[in-house]
Short mmCIF file of C-alpha atoms in Angstrom, two decimals:
data_model
loop_
_atom_site.label_atom_id
_atom_site.label_comp_id
_atom_site.label_asym_id
_atom_site.label_seq_id
_atom_site.Cartn_x
_atom_site.Cartn_y
_atom_site.Cartn_z
CA MET A 1 -7.57 -23.94 -30.37
CA ARG A 2 -4.48 -24.66 -32.48
CA ILE A 3 -3.01 -21.32 -31.45
CA LEU A 4 -3.33 -22.24 -27.77
CA LYS A 5 -1.63 -25.56 -28.41
CA TYR A 6 1.24 -23.81 -30.21
CA ILE A 7 1.58 -21.31 -27.37
CA PHE A 8 1.59 -24.08 -24.78
CA LEU A 9 4.11 -26.08 -26.80
CA LEU A 10 6.31 -23.01 -27.19
CA LEU A 11 6.24 -22.36 -23.46
CA LEU A 12 7.03 -26.00 -22.74
CA LEU A 13 9.95 -25.97 -25.18
CA SER A 14 11.18 -22.70 -23.62
CA ILE A 15 11.05 -24.18 -20.14
CA VAL A 16 12.87 -27.31 -21.28
CA ALA A 17 15.48 -25.24 -23.09
CA LEU A 18 15.97 -23.00 -20.05
CA SER A 19 16.24 -26.03 -17.81
CA ILE A 20 18.85 -27.60 -20.07
CA PHE A 21 20.74 -24.32 -20.22
CA ILE A 22 20.70 -23.92 -16.46
CA ALA A 23 21.62 -27.54 -15.83
CA THR A 24 24.63 -27.32 -18.14
CA GLN A 25 25.97 -24.15 -16.48
CA LYS A 26 28.89 -24.40 -14.12
CA GLY A 27 27.61 -25.14 -10.64
CA ASN A 28 30.72 -24.23 -8.69
CA PHE A 29 31.20 -20.67 -7.54
CA THR A 30 33.51 -18.40 -5.51
CA ILE A 31 32.18 -15.17 -4.05
CA GLU A 32 34.26 -12.71 -2.02
CA ARG A 33 33.56 -9.33 -0.44
CA SER A 34 35.67 -7.11 1.87
CA LYS A 35 35.04 -4.05 4.02
CA VAL A 36 36.96 -1.98 6.56
CA ILE A 37 35.08 -2.09 9.88
CA ASN A 38 35.59 0.86 12.22
CA SER A 39 36.33 -1.26 15.32
CA PRO A 40 39.32 -3.09 16.87
CA LYS A 41 40.17 -6.48 15.38
CA SER A 42 39.55 -8.45 18.59
CA ALA A 43 36.11 -6.84 18.99
CA VAL A 44 35.11 -7.61 15.39
CA PHE A 45 36.38 -11.19 15.63
CA ASN A 46 34.54 -11.89 18.90
CA TYR A 47 31.32 -10.42 17.51
CA VAL A 48 31.37 -12.51 14.33
CA ASN A 49 32.49 -15.62 16.22
CA ASP A 50 29.19 -15.71 18.16
CA TYR A 51 26.20 -16.76 16.03
CA ARG A 52 23.82 -15.00 18.41
CA ASN A 53 25.06 -11.72 16.93
CA TRP A 54 24.34 -12.73 13.34
CA ALA A 55 20.70 -11.74 13.64
CA ASP A 56 21.92 -8.14 14.03
CA PHE A 57 23.92 -8.01 10.79
CA GLY A 58 22.98 -10.93 8.48
CA SER A 59 20.87 -9.39 5.68
CA TRP A 60 18.79 -12.55 5.31
CA THR A 61 17.61 -12.06 8.90
CA THR A 62 17.41 -8.27 9.15
CA GLU A 63 15.22 -8.11 6.00
CA ASP A 64 12.88 -10.90 7.08
CA PRO A 65 10.98 -9.95 10.27
CA GLU A 66 9.26 -13.34 10.40
CA ILE A 67 12.38 -15.46 10.10
CA LYS A 68 12.68 -18.27 12.66
CA ILE A 69 16.12 -18.77 14.18
CA GLN A 70 17.24 -21.72 16.27
CA TYR A 71 20.31 -21.61 18.54
CA PRO A 72 21.86 -24.75 20.05
CA ALA A 73 23.79 -24.81 23.34
CA THR A 74 27.06 -23.80 21.64
CA THR A 75 27.09 -20.66 19.50
CA VAL A 76 30.74 -19.58 19.92
CA GLY A 77 33.94 -21.08 18.52
CA LYS A 78 34.67 -24.46 17.00
CA GLY A 79 31.60 -26.71 16.89
CA ALA A 80 29.17 -23.79 17.19
CA SER A 81 26.14 -23.62 14.87
CA TYR A 82 22.73 -22.09 14.21
CA SER A 83 19.92 -22.53 11.68
CA TRP A 84 17.03 -20.50 10.24
CA GLU A 85 13.81 -20.75 8.26
CA GLY A 86 12.89 -17.69 6.21
CA LYS A 87 11.12 -16.36 3.13
CA ASP A 88 14.20 -16.95 0.97
CA GLY A 89 14.64 -20.52 2.16
CA ASN A 90 16.23 -22.49 4.96
CA GLY A 91 19.87 -22.47 6.02
CA GLU A 92 22.39 -23.70 8.55
CA MET A 93 25.87 -22.55 9.57
CA ARG A 94 28.49 -24.55 11.46
CA THR A 95 31.98 -23.47 12.61
CA LEU A 96 34.77 -25.89 11.70
CA PHE A 97 37.91 -23.99 12.70
CA VAL A 98 38.85 -20.82 14.58
CA LYS A 99 42.15 -18.96 14.85
CA GLU A 100 41.85 -16.33 17.57
CA ASN A 101 41.58 -12.76 16.21
CA ASP A 102 42.63 -13.96 12.76
CA SER A 103 40.25 -16.24 10.87
CA ILE A 104 37.13 -18.43 11.00
CA SER A 105 36.22 -21.41 8.78
CA GLN A 106 32.58 -22.50 8.43
CA LYS A 107 30.25 -24.76 6.46
CA MET A 108 26.95 -23.35 5.15
CA ASN A 109 23.94 -25.15 3.75
CA LEU A 110 21.48 -22.82 1.99
CA ASN A 111 18.55 -24.33 0.11
CA GLU A 112 20.41 -27.64 -0.24
CA THR A 113 23.50 -25.90 -1.60
CA THR A 114 26.56 -26.62 0.51
CA SER A 115 29.45 -24.18 0.56
CA SER A 116 32.63 -23.46 2.51
CA VAL A 117 32.81 -20.05 4.17
CA PHE A 118 35.96 -18.24 5.25
CA TRP A 119 36.45 -15.06 7.32
CA SER A 120 39.72 -13.18 7.76
CA PHE A 121 40.44 -10.19 10.04
CA LYS A 122 43.40 -7.87 9.44
CA ASP A 123 44.45 -4.65 11.18
CA THR A 124 44.43 -1.71 8.79
CA VAL A 125 44.14 2.07 8.71
CA GLY A 126 40.70 3.01 10.00
CA GLY A 127 39.95 -0.24 11.78
CA THR A 128 39.78 -3.89 10.71
CA LYS A 129 39.65 -5.21 7.16
CA VAL A 130 37.12 -8.04 7.10
CA THR A 131 37.09 -10.42 4.12
CA TRP A 132 34.14 -12.79 3.69
CA LYS A 133 34.54 -15.52 1.11
CA THR A 134 32.47 -18.54 0.07
CA THR A 135 33.06 -21.39 -2.37
CA GLY A 136 30.69 -24.20 -3.29
CA GLU A 137 28.55 -25.93 -5.87
CA MET A 138 24.94 -24.97 -6.57
CA SER A 139 22.03 -27.37 -6.61
CA PHE A 140 19.71 -27.25 -9.63
CA LEU A 141 17.07 -25.26 -7.74
CA PHE A 142 19.67 -22.75 -6.58
CA LYS A 143 20.88 -22.43 -10.17
CA VAL A 144 17.35 -21.60 -11.22
CA TYR A 145 16.97 -19.09 -8.37
CA THR A 146 20.24 -17.31 -9.13
CA ALA A 147 19.59 -17.35 -12.90
CA LEU A 148 16.28 -15.57 -12.35
CA ASN A 149 17.89 -13.02 -9.98
CA GLY A 150 20.97 -11.91 -11.88
CA GLY A 151 23.43 -14.71 -11.17
CA VAL A 152 25.11 -16.23 -8.15
CA ASP A 153 27.63 -13.40 -7.72
CA LYS A 154 24.85 -10.84 -7.50
CA VAL A 155 22.68 -12.96 -5.20
CA ILE A 156 25.35 -13.92 -2.65
CA GLY A 157 27.58 -10.89 -3.25
CA THR A 158 24.75 -8.44 -2.56
CA MET A 159 23.84 -10.39 0.57
CA TYR A 160 27.45 -10.17 1.82
CA GLU A 161 27.75 -6.45 1.01
CA LYS A 162 24.59 -5.60 2.96
CA SER A 163 25.64 -7.82 5.85
CA LEU A 164 29.10 -6.24 6.12
CA ALA A 165 27.53 -2.77 6.12
CA ASN A 166 25.19 -3.91 8.92
CA LEU A 167 28.18 -5.36 10.79
CA ASP A 168 30.02 -2.04 10.65
CA LYS A 169 26.95 -0.16 11.83
CA ALA A 170 26.19 -2.58 14.67
CA LEU A 171 29.78 -2.66 15.91
CA ASP A 172 30.25 1.10 15.61
CA TYR A 173 27.57 1.51 18.26
CA GLU A 174 27.84 -1.68 20.31
CA ILE A 175 31.63 -1.79 20.56
CA ASN A 176 32.48 1.90 20.61
CA THR A 177 29.75 3.00 23.04
CA PHE A 178 31.13 2.77 26.58
CA SER A 179 31.57 4.70 29.82
CA VAL A 180 33.72 4.39 32.94
CA LYS A 181 32.42 5.33 36.40
CA VAL A 182 34.84 5.94 39.28
CA ASN A 183 33.21 4.40 42.37
CA GLY A 184 36.06 5.52 44.63
CA LEU A 185 37.22 3.77 47.79
CA VAL A 186 35.16 0.67 48.66
CA LYS A 187 35.40 -2.26 51.04
CA LYS A 188 35.37 -5.81 49.72
CA PRO A 189 34.34 -8.72 51.96
CA GLN A 190 36.18 -12.00 52.29
CA ILE A 191 35.66 -14.28 49.27
CA PHE A 192 36.21 -18.02 48.84
CA TYR A 193 36.76 -19.23 45.29
CA LEU A 194 37.78 -22.01 42.92
CA GLY A 195 40.22 -21.07 40.18
CA GLN A 196 43.10 -21.81 37.88
CA THR A 197 46.40 -19.92 38.13
CA PHE A 198 48.88 -19.48 35.26
CA THR A 199 50.85 -16.90 33.29
CA SER A 200 49.15 -15.55 30.17
CA GLU A 201 49.78 -13.07 27.39
CA LEU A 202 47.68 -9.98 27.99
CA SER A 203 46.09 -10.30 24.54
CA LYS A 204 44.89 -13.84 25.33
CA ILE A 205 43.37 -13.27 28.77
CA ASN A 206 39.88 -12.68 27.37
CA LYS A 207 40.14 -15.91 25.36
CA ASN A 208 41.39 -17.84 28.41
CA THR A 209 38.50 -16.65 30.57
CA LYS A 210 36.02 -17.97 27.98
CA ILE A 211 37.65 -21.40 28.29
CA VAL A 212 38.39 -21.60 32.03
CA ILE A 213 35.22 -20.12 33.54
CA PRO A 214 32.84 -22.69 31.91
CA THR A 215 35.24 -25.44 33.05
CA ILE A 216 35.08 -24.30 36.69
CA VAL A 217 31.30 -23.81 36.52
CA ALA A 218 30.93 -27.36 35.19
CA PHE A 219 33.18 -28.63 38.03
CA CYS A 220 30.93 -26.88 40.58
CA GLU A 221 27.80 -28.39 39.04
CA GLN A 222 29.29 -31.91 39.01
CA ASN A 223 30.29 -31.68 42.66
CA ASP A 224 27.22 -29.80 43.97
CA ILE A 225 29.26 -26.75 44.95
CA PRO A 226 27.05 -23.60 45.11
CA ILE A 227 28.36 -20.60 43.16
CA ASN A 228 28.18 -17.34 45.11
CA GLY A 229 28.56 -14.35 42.77
CA LYS A 230 30.15 -13.34 39.48
CA PRO A 231 33.37 -14.72 37.95
CA PHE A 232 36.52 -12.65 38.39
CA VAL A 233 40.22 -12.56 37.51
CA ILE A 234 43.00 -11.84 40.02
CA TYR A 235 46.02 -10.17 38.45
CA HIS A 236 48.92 -11.18 40.69
CA THR A 237 51.32 -9.42 38.28
CA TYR A 238 50.63 -7.13 35.32
CA ASP A 239 53.61 -6.43 33.05
CA THR A 240 52.58 -4.22 30.12
CA ALA A 241 56.19 -3.98 28.88
CA LYS A 242 56.45 -7.75 28.39
CA GLY A 243 52.75 -8.19 27.66
CA LEU A 244 52.40 -10.85 30.36
CA ALA A 245 50.41 -11.32 33.54
CA LYS A 246 50.20 -13.97 36.22
CA ILE A 247 46.47 -14.47 36.75
CA SER A 248 43.95 -16.59 38.60
CA ILE A 249 40.62 -17.04 36.81
CA CYS A 250 38.07 -17.62 39.57
CA VAL A 251 34.47 -18.47 40.38
CA PRO A 252 33.27 -17.47 43.90
CA ILE A 253 31.77 -20.12 46.19
CA ASN A 254 29.95 -20.09 49.54
CA LYS A 255 32.61 -21.56 51.80
CA GLU A 256 36.16 -22.80 51.78
CA ILE A 257 36.71 -26.31 50.47
CA PHE A 258 39.77 -28.47 50.02
CA ILE A 259 40.71 -30.15 46.73
CA SER A 260 43.09 -33.07 46.45
CA ALA A 261 46.59 -32.39 45.13
CA GLY A 262 47.16 -32.68 41.39
CA SER A 263 43.92 -31.01 40.33
CA ASP A 264 44.02 -28.20 37.75
CA ILE A 265 41.37 -26.42 39.80
CA VAL A 266 42.46 -25.10 43.19
CA SER A 267 40.61 -23.46 46.06
CA GLY A 268 41.58 -20.11 47.52
CA LYS A 269 40.51 -17.19 49.66
CA LEU A 270 40.61 -13.42 49.18
CA GLU A 271 40.83 -11.65 52.51
CA ALA A 272 38.54 -8.71 53.20
CA SER A 273 40.18 -5.53 51.98
CA GLU A 274 39.74 -1.92 50.97
CA GLY A 275 40.49 -0.64 47.49
CA VAL A 276 39.72 1.65 44.57
CA LYS A 277 36.89 0.58 42.26
CA THR A 278 35.80 1.66 38.77
CA SER A 279 32.97 0.24 36.62
CA LEU A 280 33.22 -0.12 32.84
CA THR A 281 29.88 -0.25 31.01
CA GLY A 282 30.55 -1.45 27.48
CA ASP A 283 32.64 -3.94 25.54
CA TYR A 284 35.59 -5.53 27.38
CA SER A 285 38.02 -4.10 24.77
CA HIS A 286 37.87 -0.82 26.75
CA ILE A 287 38.94 -2.38 30.07
CA LYS A 288 42.25 -0.50 29.97
CA ASP A 289 40.33 2.76 30.46
CA GLY A 290 38.76 1.38 33.62
CA TYR A 291 42.14 0.30 35.00
CA GLU A 292 43.84 3.62 34.20
CA LYS A 293 41.07 5.67 35.85
CA ALA A 294 41.36 3.53 38.98
CA LEU A 295 45.13 4.18 39.04
CA THR A 296 44.55 7.92 38.56
CA PHE A 297 42.19 8.01 41.57
CA LEU A 298 44.67 5.98 43.63
CA ASN A 299 47.59 8.31 42.87
CA LYS A 300 45.54 11.49 43.26
CA ASN A 301 44.48 10.45 46.74
CA GLN A 302 47.99 9.30 47.70
CA LEU A 303 46.91 5.71 48.34
CA THR A 304 49.40 2.84 48.35
CA GLN A 305 48.67 -0.14 46.10
CA ASP A 306 48.83 -3.62 47.63
CA PRO A 307 52.18 -5.10 46.47
CA LEU A 308 50.76 -8.65 46.41
CA ILE A 309 47.91 -8.04 43.93
CA SER A 310 47.95 -5.72 40.91
CA HIS A 311 44.17 -5.60 40.50
CA ILE A 312 40.99 -7.67 40.16
CA GLU A 313 38.45 -7.70 37.30
CA ILE A 314 34.88 -8.77 38.10
CA TYR A 315 32.52 -9.69 35.23
CA ALA A 316 29.38 -8.22 36.76
CA THR A 317 27.25 -8.39 33.57
CA GLY A 318 28.31 -10.33 30.48
CA LYS A 319 26.91 -11.89 27.34
CA ASN A 320 25.23 -14.63 29.39
CA GLU A 321 22.95 -11.96 30.88
CA VAL A 322 22.64 -9.54 27.93
CA LYS A 323 23.61 -9.91 24.28
CA ASP A 324 24.55 -6.28 23.57
CA PRO A 325 28.23 -5.48 24.33
CA SER A 326 27.34 -1.83 25.05
CA LYS A 327 25.48 -3.05 28.17
CA TRP A 328 28.17 -5.33 29.61
CA VAL A 329 29.63 -4.29 33.00
CA THR A 330 33.16 -5.08 34.17
CA GLU A 331 34.42 -3.84 37.55
CA VAL A 332 38.09 -3.04 38.22
CA TYR A 333 39.27 -3.20 41.83
CA ILE A 334 42.78 -2.20 43.01
CA PRO A 335 43.46 -3.29 46.63
CA ILE A 336 45.35 -0.80 48.80
CA VAL A 337 47.53 -1.01 51.88
CA PRO A 338 45.53 0.21 54.91
CA LYS A 339 46.71 3.51 56.32
CA ILE A 340 48.20 3.28 59.81
CA ILE A 341 46.48 5.78 62.06
CA PRO A 342 48.95 7.07 64.69
CA VAL A 343 47.85 6.84 68.31
CA LYS A 344 47.74 10.29 69.91
CA THR A 345 49.59 10.68 73.22
CA TYR A 346 49.14 13.51 75.69
CA PRO A 347 51.94 14.96 77.91
CA LYS A 348 51.54 14.38 81.60
CA THR A 349 50.36 17.41 83.55
CA PRO A 350 52.72 18.16 86.47
CA VAL A 351 51.07 17.71 89.85
CA LYS A 352 51.68 20.35 92.53
CA THR A 353 52.56 19.04 95.96
CA THR A 354 50.18 20.32 98.59
CA ALA A 355 49.64 19.56 102.21
CA VAL A 356 46.82 17.16 102.55
CA SER A 357 45.13 15.54 105.38
CA PRO A 358 46.15 12.00 106.01
CA GLU A 359 42.65 10.85 105.15
CA VAL A 360 42.23 12.01 101.51
CA ILE A 361 44.57 12.63 98.56
CA PRO A 362 42.90 14.75 95.88
CA ALA A 363 42.55 13.35 92.31
CA SER A 364 45.24 14.29 89.84
CA PRO A 365 44.33 15.34 86.26
CA ILE A 366 45.10 11.82 85.09
CA ALA A 367 44.48 9.40 87.94
CA PRO A 368 41.11 9.16 89.68
CA ALA A 369 40.86 10.17 93.29
CA LYS A 370 41.89 7.53 95.69
CA ILE A 371 40.69 7.41 99.29
CA ILE A 372 43.49 6.24 101.43
CA LYS A 373 42.83 5.22 105.04
CA PRO A 374 45.43 6.23 107.62
CA ALA A 375 47.56 3.41 108.93
CA ALA A 376 46.25 1.86 112.09
CA LYS A 377 48.03 2.92 115.30
CA PRO A 378 49.75 0.19 117.30
CA ALA A 379 47.47 -1.12 119.96
CA GLU A 380 48.21 0.43 123.40
CA GLN A 381 49.38 -2.06 125.87
CA LYS A 382 47.03 -2.37 128.82
CA LYS A 383 48.53 -2.24 132.22
CA LEU A 384 47.86 -5.55 133.89
CA PRO A 385 47.45 -5.79 137.70
CA ALA A 386 50.45 -7.00 139.64
CA GLN A 387 50.69 -10.69 139.41
CA LYS A 388 49.96 -12.44 142.69
CA ALA A 389 52.56 -14.71 144.14
CA THR A 390 52.00 -18.17 143.04
CA GLU A 391 53.83 -19.69 146.12
CA GLU A 392 52.62 -19.21 149.71
CA GLU A 393 54.80 -19.31 152.84
CA PRO A 394 54.79 -22.68 154.57
CA SER A 395 52.31 -22.80 157.45
CA GLU A 396 53.15 -24.06 160.82
CA PHE A 397 51.45 -27.15 162.20
#
């Protein structure tokens, strides 16, 4: 019995000693991992910036098939968040700051341990160098957990390494898998729309569409305006040398409406037209391929591009319909000037003069036969009887 008491006491003292040791260890930590991702910087940034994609690369979700994930209304950009409940504990992520195609700042709470998370994206040989860094202070329970699993650097560092490898794998397929179909010459009906028109850097058009389209959709909902189709962008000008374009970001509506002056949102109309169409299936970063193939078809078939509009991009299927970028569909449409079809004229066939009866003139090769009646003869004057004398000779009485 004494031996059991000594063993119990020894275990108790060991636990107390371990607890004191853990409690006195430094709680603050900084963990950083980097990896070159084989995808364009904008594609990597956009993928990481949307929490709905984290389930495809976060190791704490990919290794836990029963994890429960909750997404709020906003999962992209500043103010976005998501949370999870899994076998390794509960967590929450929230985005505090975003610099387009450059960096993301977040706040993470994992098992009551709060930390600051930073992402940076840099162009490099072979793709994009992604650096994932976190700093924070561990709670007592997290200290115990990390102490029993090799330390905080191993716990979080291993999680980041696996996640970055998953990110590279997911993006290598999702971003780099695409195809362009040349639909050829098509006719586009008349379209009424609401939109915003401005000049934008080419590199920022994708970002601007993500801001403007939800704004116009919200305007339609507030004013009970039915939306009739998919959002699109009209490129009035497209200057690759200067990297600028004058664009209208639009949402189609059922009929033409009039908006009071001074509004950022304006109404417009695209007339029915004919043009060259191509369809990109895949991430939007490959849209240039769709545009160039449309131009190639246009030039090969000696078609003349409309001087008033460079081209139109229609977002037929986007992330609102399907999460996977490899399944997104963007249509490129280049309006053309209608060909003028010359009117054929035929030389007049000479008509031979022939003696004809006064009653009928035969039909010529061009004019239909005309029946002409002969002119009426002047009426013959009837000989009247000699007029009797109107005066008689005076009679004699």
